[in-house]
Amino acid sequence: MSGTTKQAPRERVEIRRTGPEKYRWTCPEGHIAWDRTNNHIWCPTCRQQHEHGEDVDPEHYHVIDQKTGERVAWEDVEVVNP
Ligand SMILES: [Zn+2]
């Protein structure tokens, strides 16, 4: 979808999944084992809970920065491999 209105370029958030940084970024439920797919954040731990009958959706559209409490939209997430 490309509109005609100009938007400021979105800031990508580089996320490292190793070392202490690994614990900084979590799914909205607080899990660290999420994956970024082409159209959402997918959390296997939420998926497990969902399979156990809990009212949890494994598909998310943002991750949480536990350091600041901010949400980062999945499209701004850039997973950086060391
Ligand atoms: Zn989760």
mmCIF file of C-alpha atoms and ligand atoms in Angstrom:
data_model
loop_
_atom_site.group_PDB
_atom_site.id
_atom_site.type_symbol
_atom_site.label_atom_id
_atom_site.label_comp_id
_atom_site.label_asym_id
_atom_site.label_seq_id
_atom_site.Cartn_x
_atom_site.Cartn_y
_atom_site.Cartn_z
ATOM 1 C CA MET A 1 0.000 0.000 0.000
ATOM 2 C CA SER A 2 1.575 3.273 -1.042
ATOM 3 C CA GLY A 3 -0.269 6.462 -0.292
ATOM 4 C CA THR A 4 0.312 9.874 -1.773
ATOM 5 C CA THR A 5 0.941 11.549 1.550
ATOM 6 C CA LYS A 6 4.549 11.682 2.567
ATOM 7 C CA GLN A 7 5.520 10.128 5.813
ATOM 8 C CA ALA A 8 8.704 10.445 7.734
ATOM 9 C CA PRO A 9 10.855 7.396 7.189
ATOM 10 C CA ARG A 10 10.222 4.871 9.874
ATOM 11 C CA GLU A 11 12.989 4.234 12.244
ATOM 12 C CA ARG A 12 14.158 0.685 12.220
ATOM 13 C CA VAL A 13 14.969 -0.789 15.564
ATOM 14 C CA GLU A 14 17.924 -3.102 15.488
ATOM 15 C CA ILE A 15 17.427 -5.989 17.827
ATOM 16 C CA ARG A 16 20.152 -8.395 18.802
ATOM 17 C CA ARG A 17 19.016 -11.745 20.042
ATOM 18 C CA THR A 18 22.176 -12.687 21.856
ATOM 19 C CA GLY A 19 23.679 -11.926 25.238
ATOM 20 C CA PRO A 20 21.807 -9.692 27.678
ATOM 21 C CA GLU A 21 19.975 -7.973 24.810
ATOM 22 C CA LYS A 22 18.095 -11.213 24.325
ATOM 23 C CA TYR A 23 16.142 -10.524 27.496
ATOM 24 C CA ARG A 24 15.355 -6.941 26.590
ATOM 25 C CA TRP A 25 12.945 -7.649 23.758
ATOM 26 C CA THR A 26 9.910 -9.766 24.476
ATOM 27 C CA CYS A 27 6.548 -10.590 23.013
ATOM 28 C CA PRO A 28 3.643 -8.720 24.657
ATOM 29 C CA GLU A 29 3.309 -11.646 27.062
ATOM 30 C CA GLY A 30 6.913 -11.342 28.178
ATOM 31 C CA HIS A 31 8.494 -14.236 26.292
ATOM 32 C CA ILE A 32 11.918 -13.941 24.730
ATOM 33 C CA ALA A 33 11.618 -16.709 22.133
ATOM 34 C CA TRP A 34 9.649 -14.888 19.442
ATOM 35 C CA ASP A 35 10.357 -14.824 15.732
ATOM 36 C CA ARG A 36 9.815 -12.103 13.195
ATOM 37 C CA THR A 37 7.955 -13.420 10.171
ATOM 38 C CA ASN A 38 6.957 -11.576 7.013
ATOM 39 C CA ASN A 39 3.787 -10.234 8.508
ATOM 40 C CA HIS A 40 3.876 -10.539 12.242
ATOM 41 C CA ILE A 41 5.751 -11.519 15.353
ATOM 42 C CA TRP A 42 5.225 -15.151 16.181
ATOM 43 C CA CYS A 43 5.769 -16.506 19.666
ATOM 44 C CA PRO A 44 6.152 -20.264 20.206
ATOM 45 C CA THR A 45 5.583 -19.931 23.952
ATOM 46 C CA CYS A 46 2.262 -18.161 23.399
ATOM 47 C CA ARG A 47 1.454 -20.847 20.864
ATOM 48 C CA GLN A 48 2.049 -23.521 23.500
ATOM 49 C CA GLN A 49 -0.168 -21.708 25.975
ATOM 50 C CA HIS A 50 -2.814 -21.376 23.290
ATOM 51 C CA GLU A 51 -2.660 -25.115 22.689
ATOM 52 C CA HIS A 52 -3.171 -25.656 26.399
ATOM 53 C CA GLY A 53 -6.442 -23.788 26.173
ATOM 54 C CA GLU A 54 -5.275 -20.399 27.357
ATOM 55 C CA ASP A 55 -6.664 -17.288 25.762
ATOM 56 C CA VAL A 56 -3.382 -16.259 24.183
ATOM 57 C CA ASP A 57 -2.762 -15.347 20.574
ATOM 58 C CA PRO A 58 0.661 -16.467 19.304
ATOM 59 C CA GLU A 59 0.629 -13.804 16.599
ATOM 60 C CA HIS A 60 1.674 -10.344 17.673
ATOM 61 C CA TYR A 61 2.186 -7.077 15.897
ATOM 62 C CA HIS A 62 4.720 -5.577 18.222
ATOM 63 C CA VAL A 63 7.411 -6.522 20.682
ATOM 64 C CA ILE A 64 8.114 -4.874 24.012
ATOM 65 C CA ASP A 65 11.319 -3.142 24.949
ATOM 66 C CA GLN A 66 11.595 -4.187 28.591
ATOM 67 C CA LYS A 67 14.113 -1.439 29.216
ATOM 68 C CA THR A 68 11.785 1.412 28.320
ATOM 69 C CA GLY A 69 8.423 -0.351 28.255
ATOM 70 C CA GLU A 70 7.901 0.843 24.698
ATOM 71 C CA ARG A 71 6.245 -1.116 21.970
ATOM 72 C CA VAL A 72 8.070 -1.656 18.717
ATOM 73 C CA ALA A 73 5.904 -2.479 15.719
ATOM 74 C CA TRP A 74 6.960 -5.635 13.902
ATOM 75 C CA GLU A 75 7.634 -3.744 10.680
ATOM 76 C CA ASP A 76 10.185 -1.639 12.512
ATOM 77 C CA VAL A 77 11.929 -4.619 14.013
ATOM 78 C CA GLU A 78 15.213 -5.510 12.421
ATOM 79 C CA VAL A 79 16.749 -8.615 13.877
ATOM 80 C CA VAL A 80 20.490 -8.295 13.678
ATOM 81 C CA ASN A 81 22.553 -11.418 13.702
ATOM 82 C CA PRO A 82 26.004 -11.099 15.175
HETATM 83 ZN ZN ZN B 1 4.698 -14.988 23.921
#
